[in-house]
mmCIF file of C-alpha atoms in Angstrom:
data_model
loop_
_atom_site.group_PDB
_atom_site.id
_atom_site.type_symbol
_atom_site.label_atom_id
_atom_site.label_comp_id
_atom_site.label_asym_id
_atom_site.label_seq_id
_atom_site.Cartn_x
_atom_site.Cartn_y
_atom_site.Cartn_z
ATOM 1 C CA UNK A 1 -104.181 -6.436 67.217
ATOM 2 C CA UNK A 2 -107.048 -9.069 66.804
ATOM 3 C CA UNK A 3 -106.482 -12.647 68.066
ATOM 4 C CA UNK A 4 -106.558 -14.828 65.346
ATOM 5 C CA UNK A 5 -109.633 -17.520 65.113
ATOM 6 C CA UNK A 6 -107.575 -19.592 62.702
ATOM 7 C CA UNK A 7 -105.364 -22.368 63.873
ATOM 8 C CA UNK A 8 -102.059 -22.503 61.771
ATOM 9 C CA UNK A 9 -100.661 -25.609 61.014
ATOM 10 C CA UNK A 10 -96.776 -25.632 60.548
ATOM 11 C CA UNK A 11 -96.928 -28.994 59.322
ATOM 12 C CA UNK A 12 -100.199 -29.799 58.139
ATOM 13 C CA UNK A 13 -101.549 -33.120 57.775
ATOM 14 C CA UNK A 14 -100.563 -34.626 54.536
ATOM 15 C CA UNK A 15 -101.123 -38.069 53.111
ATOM 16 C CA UNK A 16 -98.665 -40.426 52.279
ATOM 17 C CA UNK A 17 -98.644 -39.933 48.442
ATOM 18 C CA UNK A 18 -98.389 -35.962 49.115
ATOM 19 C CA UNK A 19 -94.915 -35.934 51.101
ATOM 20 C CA UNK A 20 -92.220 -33.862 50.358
ATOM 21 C CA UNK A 21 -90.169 -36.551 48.707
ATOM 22 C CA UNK A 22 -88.839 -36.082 45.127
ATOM 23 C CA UNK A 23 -91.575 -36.658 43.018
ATOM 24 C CA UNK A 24 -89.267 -37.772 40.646
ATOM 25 C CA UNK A 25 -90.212 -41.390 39.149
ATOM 26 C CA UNK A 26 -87.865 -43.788 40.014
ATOM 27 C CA UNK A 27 -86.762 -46.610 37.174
ATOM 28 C CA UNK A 28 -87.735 -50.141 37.762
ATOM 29 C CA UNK A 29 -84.916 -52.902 37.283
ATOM 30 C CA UNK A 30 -86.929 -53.890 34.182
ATOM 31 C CA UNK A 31 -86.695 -50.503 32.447
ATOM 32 C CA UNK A 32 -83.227 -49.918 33.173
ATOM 33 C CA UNK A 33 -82.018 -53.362 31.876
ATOM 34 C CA UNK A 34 -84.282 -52.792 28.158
ATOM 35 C CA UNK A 35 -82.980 -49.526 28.108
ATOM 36 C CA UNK A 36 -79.574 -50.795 28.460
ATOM 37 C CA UNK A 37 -80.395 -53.758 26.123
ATOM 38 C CA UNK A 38 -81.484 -51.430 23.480
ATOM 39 C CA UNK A 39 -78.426 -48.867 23.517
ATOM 40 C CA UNK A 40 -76.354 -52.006 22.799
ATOM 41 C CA UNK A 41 -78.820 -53.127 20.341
ATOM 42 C CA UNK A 42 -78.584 -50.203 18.056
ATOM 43 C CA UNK A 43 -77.121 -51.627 14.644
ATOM 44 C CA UNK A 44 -74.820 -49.245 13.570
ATOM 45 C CA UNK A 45 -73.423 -48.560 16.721
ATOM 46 C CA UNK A 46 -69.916 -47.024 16.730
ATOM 47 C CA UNK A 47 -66.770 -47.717 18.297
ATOM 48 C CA UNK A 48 -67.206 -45.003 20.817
ATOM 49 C CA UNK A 49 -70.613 -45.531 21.917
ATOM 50 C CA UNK A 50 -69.894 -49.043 22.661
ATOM 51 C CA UNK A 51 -66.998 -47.767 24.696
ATOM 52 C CA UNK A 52 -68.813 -44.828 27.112
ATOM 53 C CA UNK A 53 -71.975 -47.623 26.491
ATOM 54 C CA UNK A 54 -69.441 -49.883 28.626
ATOM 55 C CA UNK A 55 -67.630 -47.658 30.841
ATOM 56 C CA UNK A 56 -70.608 -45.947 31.642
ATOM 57 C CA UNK A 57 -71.969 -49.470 32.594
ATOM 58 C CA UNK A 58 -68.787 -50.563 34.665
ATOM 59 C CA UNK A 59 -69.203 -47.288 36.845
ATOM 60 C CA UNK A 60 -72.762 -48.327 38.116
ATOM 61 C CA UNK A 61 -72.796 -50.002 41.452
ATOM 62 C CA UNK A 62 -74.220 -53.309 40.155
ATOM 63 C CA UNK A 63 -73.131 -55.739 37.908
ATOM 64 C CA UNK A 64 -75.050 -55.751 34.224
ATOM 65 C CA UNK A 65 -77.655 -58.804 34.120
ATOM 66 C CA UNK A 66 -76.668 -61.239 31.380
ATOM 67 C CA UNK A 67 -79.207 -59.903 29.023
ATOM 68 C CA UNK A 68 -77.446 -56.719 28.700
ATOM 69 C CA UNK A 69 -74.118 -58.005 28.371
ATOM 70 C CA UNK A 70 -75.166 -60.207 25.265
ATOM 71 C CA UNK A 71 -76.570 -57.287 23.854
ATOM 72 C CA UNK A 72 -72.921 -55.419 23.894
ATOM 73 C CA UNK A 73 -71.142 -59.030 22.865
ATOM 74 C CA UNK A 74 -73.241 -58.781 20.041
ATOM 75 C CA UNK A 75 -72.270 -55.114 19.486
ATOM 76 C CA UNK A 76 -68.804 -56.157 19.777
ATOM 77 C CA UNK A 77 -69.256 -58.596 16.936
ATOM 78 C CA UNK A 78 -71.113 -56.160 14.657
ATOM 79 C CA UNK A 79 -67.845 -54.130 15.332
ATOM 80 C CA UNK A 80 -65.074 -56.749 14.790
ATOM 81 C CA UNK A 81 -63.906 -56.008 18.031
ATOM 82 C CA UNK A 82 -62.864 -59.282 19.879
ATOM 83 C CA UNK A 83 -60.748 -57.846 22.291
ATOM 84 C CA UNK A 84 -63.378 -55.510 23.628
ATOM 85 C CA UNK A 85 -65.587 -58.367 23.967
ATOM 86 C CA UNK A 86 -62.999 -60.193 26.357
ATOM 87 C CA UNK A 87 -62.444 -57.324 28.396
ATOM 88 C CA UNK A 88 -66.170 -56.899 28.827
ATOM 89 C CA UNK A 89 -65.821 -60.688 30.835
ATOM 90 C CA UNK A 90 -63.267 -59.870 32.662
ATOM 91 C CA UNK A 91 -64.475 -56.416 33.622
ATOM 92 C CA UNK A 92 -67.457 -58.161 34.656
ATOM 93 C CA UNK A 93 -65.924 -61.102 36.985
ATOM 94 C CA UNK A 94 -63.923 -57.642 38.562
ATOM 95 C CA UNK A 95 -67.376 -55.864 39.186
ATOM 96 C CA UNK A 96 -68.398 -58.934 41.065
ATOM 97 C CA UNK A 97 -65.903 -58.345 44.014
ATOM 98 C CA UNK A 98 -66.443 -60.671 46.584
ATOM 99 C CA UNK A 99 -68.984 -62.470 45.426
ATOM 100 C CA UNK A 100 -67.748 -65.325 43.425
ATOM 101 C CA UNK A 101 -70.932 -66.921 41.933
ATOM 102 C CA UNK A 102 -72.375 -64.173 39.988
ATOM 103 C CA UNK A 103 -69.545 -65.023 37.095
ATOM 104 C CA UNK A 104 -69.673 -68.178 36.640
ATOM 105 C CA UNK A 105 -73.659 -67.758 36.249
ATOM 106 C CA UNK A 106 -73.162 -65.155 33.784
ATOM 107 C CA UNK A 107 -70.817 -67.301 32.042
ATOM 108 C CA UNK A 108 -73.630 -69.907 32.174
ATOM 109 C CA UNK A 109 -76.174 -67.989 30.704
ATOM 110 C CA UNK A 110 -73.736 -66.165 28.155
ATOM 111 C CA UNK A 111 -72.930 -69.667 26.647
ATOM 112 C CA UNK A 112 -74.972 -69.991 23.907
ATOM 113 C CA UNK A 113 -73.705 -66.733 22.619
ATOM 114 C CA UNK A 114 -70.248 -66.963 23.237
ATOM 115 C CA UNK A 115 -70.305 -70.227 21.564
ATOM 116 C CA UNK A 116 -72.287 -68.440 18.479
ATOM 117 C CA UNK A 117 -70.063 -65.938 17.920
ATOM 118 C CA UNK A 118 -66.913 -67.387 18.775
ATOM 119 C CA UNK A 119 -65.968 -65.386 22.344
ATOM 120 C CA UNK A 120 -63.608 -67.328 24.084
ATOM 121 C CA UNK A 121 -63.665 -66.303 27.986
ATOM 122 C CA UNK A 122 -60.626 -65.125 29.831
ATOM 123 C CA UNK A 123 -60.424 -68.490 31.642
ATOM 124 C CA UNK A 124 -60.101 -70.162 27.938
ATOM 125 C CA UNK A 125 -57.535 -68.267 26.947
ATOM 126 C CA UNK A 126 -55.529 -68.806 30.056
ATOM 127 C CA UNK A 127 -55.475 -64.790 30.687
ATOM 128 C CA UNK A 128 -57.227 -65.375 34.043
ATOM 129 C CA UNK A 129 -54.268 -65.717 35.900
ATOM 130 C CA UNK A 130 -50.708 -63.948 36.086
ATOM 131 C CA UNK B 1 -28.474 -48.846 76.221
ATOM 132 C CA UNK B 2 -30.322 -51.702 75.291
ATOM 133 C CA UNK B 3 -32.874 -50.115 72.295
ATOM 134 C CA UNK B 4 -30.110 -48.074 70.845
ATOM 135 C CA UNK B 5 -28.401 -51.210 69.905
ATOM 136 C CA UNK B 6 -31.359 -53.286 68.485
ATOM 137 C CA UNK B 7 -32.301 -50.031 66.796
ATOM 138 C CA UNK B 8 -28.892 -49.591 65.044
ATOM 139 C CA UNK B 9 -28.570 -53.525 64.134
ATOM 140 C CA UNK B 10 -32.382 -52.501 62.771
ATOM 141 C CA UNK B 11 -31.300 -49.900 60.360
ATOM 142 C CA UNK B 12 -27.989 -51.708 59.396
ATOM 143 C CA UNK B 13 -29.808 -54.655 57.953
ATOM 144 C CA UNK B 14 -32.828 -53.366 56.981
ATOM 145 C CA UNK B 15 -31.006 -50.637 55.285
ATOM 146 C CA UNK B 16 -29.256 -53.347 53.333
ATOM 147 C CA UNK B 17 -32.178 -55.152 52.512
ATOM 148 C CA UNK B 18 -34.133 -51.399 50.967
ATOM 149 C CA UNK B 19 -31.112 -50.651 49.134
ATOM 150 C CA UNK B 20 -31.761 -53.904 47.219
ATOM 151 C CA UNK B 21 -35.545 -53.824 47.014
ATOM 152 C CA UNK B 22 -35.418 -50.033 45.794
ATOM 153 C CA UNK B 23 -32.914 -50.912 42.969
ATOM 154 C CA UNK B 24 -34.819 -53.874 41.565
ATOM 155 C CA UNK B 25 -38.497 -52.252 42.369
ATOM 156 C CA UNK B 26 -37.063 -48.806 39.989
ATOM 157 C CA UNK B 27 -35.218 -50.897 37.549
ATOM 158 C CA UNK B 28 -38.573 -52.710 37.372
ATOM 159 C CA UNK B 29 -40.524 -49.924 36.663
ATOM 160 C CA UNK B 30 -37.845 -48.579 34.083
ATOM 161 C CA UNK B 31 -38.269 -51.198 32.180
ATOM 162 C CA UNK B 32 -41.947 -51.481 31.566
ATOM 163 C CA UNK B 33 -41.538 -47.905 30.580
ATOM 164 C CA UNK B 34 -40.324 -49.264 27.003
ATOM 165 C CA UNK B 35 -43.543 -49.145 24.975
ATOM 166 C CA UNK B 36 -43.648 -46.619 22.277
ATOM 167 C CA UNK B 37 -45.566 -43.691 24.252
ATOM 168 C CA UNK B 38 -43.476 -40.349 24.992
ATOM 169 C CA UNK B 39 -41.215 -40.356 27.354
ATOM 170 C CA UNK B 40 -40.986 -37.449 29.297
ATOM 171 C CA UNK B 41 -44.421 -35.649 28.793
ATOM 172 C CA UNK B 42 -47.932 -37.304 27.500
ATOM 173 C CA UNK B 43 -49.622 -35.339 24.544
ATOM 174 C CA UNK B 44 -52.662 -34.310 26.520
ATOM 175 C CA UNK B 45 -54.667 -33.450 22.979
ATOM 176 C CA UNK B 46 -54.683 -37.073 21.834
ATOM 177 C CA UNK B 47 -57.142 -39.797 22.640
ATOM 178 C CA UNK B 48 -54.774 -41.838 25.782
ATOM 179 C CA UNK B 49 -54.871 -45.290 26.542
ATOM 180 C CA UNK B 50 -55.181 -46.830 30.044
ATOM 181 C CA UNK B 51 -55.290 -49.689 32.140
ATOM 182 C CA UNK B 52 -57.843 -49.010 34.563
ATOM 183 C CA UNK B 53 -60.482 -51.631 36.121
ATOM 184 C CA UNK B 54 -63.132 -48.747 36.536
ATOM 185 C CA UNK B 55 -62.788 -48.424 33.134
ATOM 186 C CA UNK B 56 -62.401 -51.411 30.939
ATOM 187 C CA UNK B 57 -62.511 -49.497 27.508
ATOM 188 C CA UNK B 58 -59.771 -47.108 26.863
ATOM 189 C CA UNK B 59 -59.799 -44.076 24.227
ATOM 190 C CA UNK B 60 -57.805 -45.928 21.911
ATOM 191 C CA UNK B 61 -56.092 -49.037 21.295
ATOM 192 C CA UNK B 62 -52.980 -50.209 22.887
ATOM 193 C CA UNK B 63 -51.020 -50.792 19.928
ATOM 194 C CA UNK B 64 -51.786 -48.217 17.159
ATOM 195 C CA UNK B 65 -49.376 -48.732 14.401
ATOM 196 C CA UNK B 66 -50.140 -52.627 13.318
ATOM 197 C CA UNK B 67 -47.099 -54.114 11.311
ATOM 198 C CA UNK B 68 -48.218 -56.588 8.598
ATOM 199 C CA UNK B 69 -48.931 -59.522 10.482
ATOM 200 C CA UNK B 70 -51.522 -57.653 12.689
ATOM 201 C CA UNK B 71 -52.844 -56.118 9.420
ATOM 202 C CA UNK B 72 -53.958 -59.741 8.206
ATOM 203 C CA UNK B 73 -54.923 -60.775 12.025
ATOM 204 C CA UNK B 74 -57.416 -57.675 12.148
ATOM 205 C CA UNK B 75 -58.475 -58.798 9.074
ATOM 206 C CA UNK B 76 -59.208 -62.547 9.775
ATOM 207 C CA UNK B 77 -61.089 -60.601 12.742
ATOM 208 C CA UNK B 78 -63.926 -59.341 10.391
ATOM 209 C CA UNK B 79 -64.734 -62.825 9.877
ATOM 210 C CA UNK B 80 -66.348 -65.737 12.285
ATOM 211 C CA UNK B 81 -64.242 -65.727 15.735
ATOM 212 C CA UNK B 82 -65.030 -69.248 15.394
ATOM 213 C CA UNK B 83 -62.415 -69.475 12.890
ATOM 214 C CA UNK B 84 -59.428 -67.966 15.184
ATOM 215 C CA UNK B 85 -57.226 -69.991 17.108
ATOM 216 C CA UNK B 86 -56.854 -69.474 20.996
ATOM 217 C CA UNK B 87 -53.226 -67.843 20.344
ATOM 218 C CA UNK B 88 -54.632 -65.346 17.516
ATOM 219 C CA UNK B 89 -57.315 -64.577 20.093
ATOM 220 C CA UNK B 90 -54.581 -63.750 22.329
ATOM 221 C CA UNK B 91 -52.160 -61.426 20.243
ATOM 222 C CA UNK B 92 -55.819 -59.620 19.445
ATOM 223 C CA UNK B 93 -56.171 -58.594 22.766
ATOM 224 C CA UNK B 94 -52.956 -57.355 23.425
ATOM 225 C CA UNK B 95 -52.912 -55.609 20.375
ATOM 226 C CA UNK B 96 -56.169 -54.027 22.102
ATOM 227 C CA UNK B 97 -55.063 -53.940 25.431
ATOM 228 C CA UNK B 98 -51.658 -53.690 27.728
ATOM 229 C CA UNK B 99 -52.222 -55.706 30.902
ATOM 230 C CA UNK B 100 -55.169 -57.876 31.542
ATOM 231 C CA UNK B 101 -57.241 -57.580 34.669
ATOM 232 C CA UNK B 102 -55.153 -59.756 37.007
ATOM 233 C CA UNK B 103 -52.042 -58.136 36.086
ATOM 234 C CA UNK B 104 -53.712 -55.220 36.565
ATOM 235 C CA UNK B 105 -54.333 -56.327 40.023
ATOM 236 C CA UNK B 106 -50.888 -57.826 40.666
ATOM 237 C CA UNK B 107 -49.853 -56.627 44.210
ATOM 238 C CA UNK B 108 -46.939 -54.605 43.990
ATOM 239 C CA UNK B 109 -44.288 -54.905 47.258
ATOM 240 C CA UNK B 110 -44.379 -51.165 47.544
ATOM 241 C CA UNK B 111 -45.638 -51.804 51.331
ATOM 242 C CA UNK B 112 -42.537 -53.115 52.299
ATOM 243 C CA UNK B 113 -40.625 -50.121 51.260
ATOM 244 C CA UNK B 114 -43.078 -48.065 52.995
ATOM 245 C CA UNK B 115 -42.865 -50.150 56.551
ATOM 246 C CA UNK B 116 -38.725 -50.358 56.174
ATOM 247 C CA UNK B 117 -39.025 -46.221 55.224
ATOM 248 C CA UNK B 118 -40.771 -46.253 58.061
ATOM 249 C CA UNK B 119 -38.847 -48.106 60.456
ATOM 250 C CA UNK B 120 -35.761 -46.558 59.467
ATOM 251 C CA UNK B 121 -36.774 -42.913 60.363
ATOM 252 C CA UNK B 122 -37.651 -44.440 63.587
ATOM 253 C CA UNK B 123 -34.137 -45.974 63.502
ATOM 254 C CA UNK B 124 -32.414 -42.468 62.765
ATOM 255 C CA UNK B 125 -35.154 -40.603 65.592
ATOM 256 C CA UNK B 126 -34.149 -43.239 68.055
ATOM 257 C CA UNK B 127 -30.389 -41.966 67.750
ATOM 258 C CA UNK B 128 -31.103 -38.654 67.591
ATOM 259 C CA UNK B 129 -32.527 -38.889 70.854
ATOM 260 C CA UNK B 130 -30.315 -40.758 72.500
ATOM 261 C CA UNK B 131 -27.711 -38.676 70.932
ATOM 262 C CA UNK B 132 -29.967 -35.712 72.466
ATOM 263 C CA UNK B 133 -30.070 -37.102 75.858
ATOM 264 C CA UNK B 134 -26.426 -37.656 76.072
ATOM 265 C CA UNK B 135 -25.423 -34.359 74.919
ATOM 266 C CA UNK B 136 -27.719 -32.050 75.225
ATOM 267 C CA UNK B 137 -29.690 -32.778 78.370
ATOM 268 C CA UNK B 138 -28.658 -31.183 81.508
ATOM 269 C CA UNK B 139 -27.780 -33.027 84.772
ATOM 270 C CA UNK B 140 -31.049 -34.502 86.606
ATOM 271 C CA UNK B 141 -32.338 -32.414 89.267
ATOM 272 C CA UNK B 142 -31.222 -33.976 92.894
ATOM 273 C CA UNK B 143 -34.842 -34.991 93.835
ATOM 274 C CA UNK B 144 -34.550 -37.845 91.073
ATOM 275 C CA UNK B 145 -32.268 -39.478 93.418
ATOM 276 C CA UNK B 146 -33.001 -43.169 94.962
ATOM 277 C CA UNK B 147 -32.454 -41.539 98.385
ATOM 278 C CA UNK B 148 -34.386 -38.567 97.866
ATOM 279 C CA UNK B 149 -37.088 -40.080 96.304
ATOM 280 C CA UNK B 150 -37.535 -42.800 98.902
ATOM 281 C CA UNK B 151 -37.887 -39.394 101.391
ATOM 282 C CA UNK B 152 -40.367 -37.856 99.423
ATOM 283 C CA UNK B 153 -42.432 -41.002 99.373
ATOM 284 C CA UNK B 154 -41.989 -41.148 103.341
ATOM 285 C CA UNK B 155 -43.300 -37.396 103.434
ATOM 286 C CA UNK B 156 -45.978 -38.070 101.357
ATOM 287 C CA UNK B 157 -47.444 -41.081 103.589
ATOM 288 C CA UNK B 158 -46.749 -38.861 107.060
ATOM 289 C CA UNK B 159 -48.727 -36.042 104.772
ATOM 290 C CA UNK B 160 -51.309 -38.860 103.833
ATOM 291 C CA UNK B 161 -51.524 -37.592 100.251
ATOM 292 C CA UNK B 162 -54.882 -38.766 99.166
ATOM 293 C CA UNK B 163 -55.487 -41.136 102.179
ATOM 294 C CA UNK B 164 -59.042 -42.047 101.010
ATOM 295 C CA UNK B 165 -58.726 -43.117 97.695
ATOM 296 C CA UNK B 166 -55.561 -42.412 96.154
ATOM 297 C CA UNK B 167 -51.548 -42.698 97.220
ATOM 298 C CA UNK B 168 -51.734 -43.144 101.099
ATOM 299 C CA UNK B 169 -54.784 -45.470 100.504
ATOM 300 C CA UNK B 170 -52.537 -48.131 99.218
ATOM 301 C CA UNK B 171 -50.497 -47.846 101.924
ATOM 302 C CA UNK B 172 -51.169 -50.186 104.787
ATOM 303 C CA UNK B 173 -50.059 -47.670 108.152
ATOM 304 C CA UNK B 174 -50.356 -50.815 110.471
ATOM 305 C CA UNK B 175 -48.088 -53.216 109.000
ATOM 306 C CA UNK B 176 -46.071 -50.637 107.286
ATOM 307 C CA UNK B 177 -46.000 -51.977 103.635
ATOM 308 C CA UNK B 178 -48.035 -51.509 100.988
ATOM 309 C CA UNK B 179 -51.454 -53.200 100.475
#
């Protein structure tokens, strides 16, 4: 048996972009909200993309920036679907939880197309409450 | 003596009182059981509807067969929104949907039938054993006795049981009471 000369590392010396992390790339806020924006955005979207679009949405632990959400209004419209587009608010303002000013400042930035395409909010309607 | 008969006033009133709340709470829930989906069993095959906040868009609409007024109200959809009144708006989303998200949310007062539940079992345990100790129990040993007991704590201190830190520590041998 010969000693060996060599010194074995168990853990050699690696630099920081070599770690044993997943080298999977990791979506930016950006590039999730566009690709978001453009699902909704597809023209002839159908009834049931819109719906796993949304549910799909709802199940993500964040709420969808206002961007995205006029993107689905708009497919709502494109789908004479009124209803849906109420219950998209409303799921919203429920995704917010505790936090009680991210609504209103989607509402805020949602108003020039709600008041385009006609989408009363919950509150309007009265449906907010019992 | 004295549990046993707030326990028993306990269940007598509060027995009352669940009686009530489980008749109205089940005729409550009866009731809302009168839409047009099966009664007994739930055709697993077709698309279902729900009310769930996870999940604001169900498989399929809440009301499926339209009668002739919701015919011409999905209709006058197609056109602006700007053009339907606050009440049309309305009857098309419950044509869409059942409950909105705060009725969704509505608290329900199943937690007091849970905590009366509750407290009755305790109730009926409570009487069982006190029931128990009256009947079933044998007599107490003779060392439970007042006098026997006050000898056994004399022994101990003549013993001194634990005399640096425990029972005969407390006791003060000079003045012959406890510290």
């Amino acid at each position: 048996m010969q000693a060996s000369t060599e010194t074995v590392f168990l853990y050699p010396p690696t630099p920081l972009s070599a770690r044993c992390y997943s080298h999977a790339k990791v979506e930016t806020d950006e590039e999730f909200d566009a690709r978001w924006v453009t699902y909704f955005s597809k023209p002839d979207i159908d009834a049931w993309e819109l719906k796993k679009g949304m549910n799909t949405l709802i199940g993500y632990d964040l709420v969808p920036e206002p961007k995205i959400l006029d993107s689905a209004l708009r497919a709502c419209r494109r789908l004479n679907d009124l209803a849906s587009a109420i219950r998209i608010l409303e799921a919203v303002k429920d995704k917010s939880g505790p936090h009680k000013d991210i609504y209103p400042y989607l509402i805020q930035e949602l108003q020039p197309t709600l008041t385009e395409l006609g989408i009363s909010t919950p509150e309007d309607l009265g449906m907010d409450i019992l | 003596m004295c549990m046993l008969h707030l326990t028993t006033g306990r269940v007598g009133c509060l027995l009352s009182k669940q009686v009530v709340v489980a008749l109205t709470s089940s005729g409550a829930r009866m009731s809302s059981h009168g839409h047009h989906e099966v009664s007994d069993s739930v055709d697993m095959s077709q698309p279902m509807y729900w009310d769930r906040l996870d999940t604001p868009l169900p498989d399929r609409p809440w009301k499926d067969v339209l009668d002739s007024t919701d015919k011409s109200l999905k209709q006058k959809e197609k056109g602006p929104w700007t053009a339907l009144s606050k009440e049309e708006k309305i009857a098309l989303y419950r044509l869409k949907f059942n409950h909105t998200y705060p009725e969704m949310k509505r608290p329900s007062h199943e937690w007091k039938t849970v905590i009366g539940g509750m407290f009755i079992f305790f109730g009926i345990t409570g009487l069982v054993v006190f029931w128990q100790g009256h009947y079933v129990y044998p007599p107490q040993p003779h060392t439970f006795g007042e006098e026997w007991q006050a000898k056994q704590v004399q022994r101990m201190l003549d013993m001194q049981i634990n005399p640096i830190e425990g029972f005969s520590a407390q006791w003060d041998y000079k003045n012959k009471q406890w510290k």
